[in-house]
Amino acid sequence: MYATSPRQRWPQLLQRTFDVNILECPKCKGRLRLIEPVVETGAARHILERLGLPVDAPRLVRARAPTTLDDDEPDAA
């Protein structure tokens, strides 16, 4: 599937990549529309609290060291 224009909209990319229609209401299956982006931290926190979602970022953990595969190394015997 090739794009008809050099740029595609995010909803189309998410639909194609993850098979998720972000513009569809999960309850009534109607079409959602963007009203206004939330840019203020206080407003975002208030909305998340009202929805019962976590308001703090998850704790960061250190990355693991990469593992090596034994098949890539020659036998020592």
PDB file of C-alpha atoms in Angstrom:
ATOM      1  CA  MET A   1       0.000   0.000   0.000  1.00  0.00           C
ATOM      2  CA  TYR A   2       1.553   3.269  -1.100  1.00  0.00           C
ATOM      3  CA  ALA A   3       0.628   6.749   0.045  1.00  0.00           C
ATOM      4  CA  THR A   4      -1.100   9.009  -2.438  1.00  0.00           C
ATOM      5  CA  SER A   5       0.702  11.991  -0.917  1.00  0.00           C
ATOM      6  CA  PRO A   6       4.104  12.284   0.738  1.00  0.00           C
ATOM      7  CA  ARG A   7       2.500  12.963   4.135  1.00  0.00           C
ATOM      8  CA  GLN A   8      -0.178  10.905   5.841  1.00  0.00           C
ATOM      9  CA  ARG A   9      -2.310  11.894   8.784  1.00  0.00           C
ATOM     10  CA  TRP A  10      -1.676  10.289  12.194  1.00  0.00           C
ATOM     11  CA  PRO A  11      -5.044   8.502  12.340  1.00  0.00           C
ATOM     12  CA  GLN A  12      -4.293   6.793   9.023  1.00  0.00           C
ATOM     13  CA  LEU A  13      -0.801   5.788  10.122  1.00  0.00           C
ATOM     14  CA  LEU A  14      -2.060   4.360  13.431  1.00  0.00           C
ATOM     15  CA  GLN A  15      -4.852   2.498  11.645  1.00  0.00           C
ATOM     16  CA  ARG A  16      -2.440   0.953   9.169  1.00  0.00           C
ATOM     17  CA  THR A  17       0.286   0.149  11.704  1.00  0.00           C
ATOM     18  CA  PHE A  18      -1.655  -0.959  14.788  1.00  0.00           C
ATOM     19  CA  ASP A  19      -5.126  -1.638  13.334  1.00  0.00           C
ATOM     20  CA  VAL A  20      -6.577   0.957  15.725  1.00  0.00           C
ATOM     21  CA  ASN A  21      -9.109   3.549  14.646  1.00  0.00           C
ATOM     22  CA  ILE A  22      -8.466   6.432  17.035  1.00  0.00           C
ATOM     23  CA  LEU A  23     -11.279   8.457  15.490  1.00  0.00           C
ATOM     24  CA  GLU A  24     -13.962   5.921  16.465  1.00  0.00           C
ATOM     25  CA  CYS A  25     -15.826   6.170  19.772  1.00  0.00           C
ATOM     26  CA  PRO A  26     -15.369   2.889  21.687  1.00  0.00           C
ATOM     27  CA  LYS A  27     -18.924   3.135  23.068  1.00  0.00           C
ATOM     28  CA  CYS A  28     -21.164   4.198  20.178  1.00  0.00           C
ATOM     29  CA  LYS A  29     -18.761   3.635  17.233  1.00  0.00           C
ATOM     30  CA  GLY A  30     -19.431   7.220  16.096  1.00  0.00           C
ATOM     31  CA  ARG A  31     -16.708   9.464  14.698  1.00  0.00           C
ATOM     32  CA  LEU A  32     -14.657  11.446  17.231  1.00  0.00           C
ATOM     33  CA  ARG A  33     -13.235  14.863  16.486  1.00  0.00           C
ATOM     34  CA  LEU A  34     -10.451  16.893  18.036  1.00  0.00           C
ATOM     35  CA  ILE A  35     -11.786  19.811  20.033  1.00  0.00           C
ATOM     36  CA  GLU A  36      -8.602  21.311  21.443  1.00  0.00           C
ATOM     37  CA  PRO A  37      -5.173  20.038  22.467  1.00  0.00           C
ATOM     38  CA  VAL A  38      -4.382  20.044  26.187  1.00  0.00           C
ATOM     39  CA  VAL A  39      -1.152  21.986  26.694  1.00  0.00           C
ATOM     40  CA  GLU A  40      -1.314  23.082  30.330  1.00  0.00           C
ATOM     41  CA  THR A  41       0.006  20.654  32.945  1.00  0.00           C
ATOM     42  CA  GLY A  42      -2.705  21.498  35.468  1.00  0.00           C
ATOM     43  CA  ALA A  43      -5.492  20.924  32.957  1.00  0.00           C
ATOM     44  CA  ALA A  44      -3.982  17.620  31.831  1.00  0.00           C
ATOM     45  CA  ARG A  45      -3.616  16.456  35.447  1.00  0.00           C
ATOM     46  CA  HIS A  46      -7.238  17.391  36.193  1.00  0.00           C
ATOM     47  CA  ILE A  47      -8.546  15.495  33.145  1.00  0.00           C
ATOM     48  CA  LEU A  48      -6.496  12.396  33.976  1.00  0.00           C
ATOM     49  CA  GLU A  49      -7.668  12.437  37.602  1.00  0.00           C
ATOM     50  CA  ARG A  50     -11.322  12.690  36.541  1.00  0.00           C
ATOM     51  CA  LEU A  51     -10.837   9.739  34.189  1.00  0.00           C
ATOM     52  CA  GLY A  52      -9.195   7.708  36.946  1.00  0.00           C
ATOM     53  CA  LEU A  53      -5.898   7.489  35.057  1.00  0.00           C
ATOM     54  CA  PRO A  54      -2.402   7.842  36.557  1.00  0.00           C
ATOM     55  CA  VAL A  55      -1.179  11.425  36.648  1.00  0.00           C
ATOM     56  CA  ASP A  56       2.481  10.781  37.452  1.00  0.00           C
ATOM     57  CA  ALA A  57       4.977   9.435  34.944  1.00  0.00           C
ATOM     58  CA  PRO A  58       6.087   5.836  35.482  1.00  0.00           C
ATOM     59  CA  ARG A  59       9.355   5.277  37.342  1.00  0.00           C
ATOM     60  CA  LEU A  60      12.340   4.930  35.033  1.00  0.00           C
ATOM     61  CA  VAL A  61      14.436   1.788  35.329  1.00  0.00           C
ATOM     62  CA  ARG A  62      17.912   1.118  34.027  1.00  0.00           C
ATOM     63  CA  ALA A  63      18.214  -0.765  30.773  1.00  0.00           C
ATOM     64  CA  ARG A  64      19.507  -4.328  30.831  1.00  0.00           C
ATOM     65  CA  ALA A  65      22.827  -5.237  29.284  1.00  0.00           C
ATOM     66  CA  PRO A  66      22.431  -6.876  25.889  1.00  0.00           C
ATOM     67  CA  THR A  67      22.585 -10.650  25.894  1.00  0.00           C
ATOM     68  CA  THR A  68      24.959 -12.585  23.680  1.00  0.00           C
ATOM     69  CA  LEU A  69      24.025 -15.603  21.655  1.00  0.00           C
ATOM     70  CA  ASP A  70      26.212 -18.680  21.981  1.00  0.00           C
ATOM     71  CA  ASP A  71      25.560 -19.619  18.347  1.00  0.00           C
ATOM     72  CA  ASP A  72      27.482 -16.565  17.113  1.00  0.00           C
ATOM     73  CA  GLU A  73      30.752 -17.559  18.770  1.00  0.00           C
ATOM     74  CA  PRO A  74      32.988 -20.409  17.559  1.00  0.00           C
ATOM     75  CA  ASP A  75      33.346 -23.450  19.785  1.00  0.00           C
ATOM     76  CA  ALA A  76      36.320 -23.307  22.149  1.00  0.00           C
ATOM     77  CA  ALA A  77      36.726 -27.099  22.219  1.00  0.00           C
TER      78      ALA A  77
END
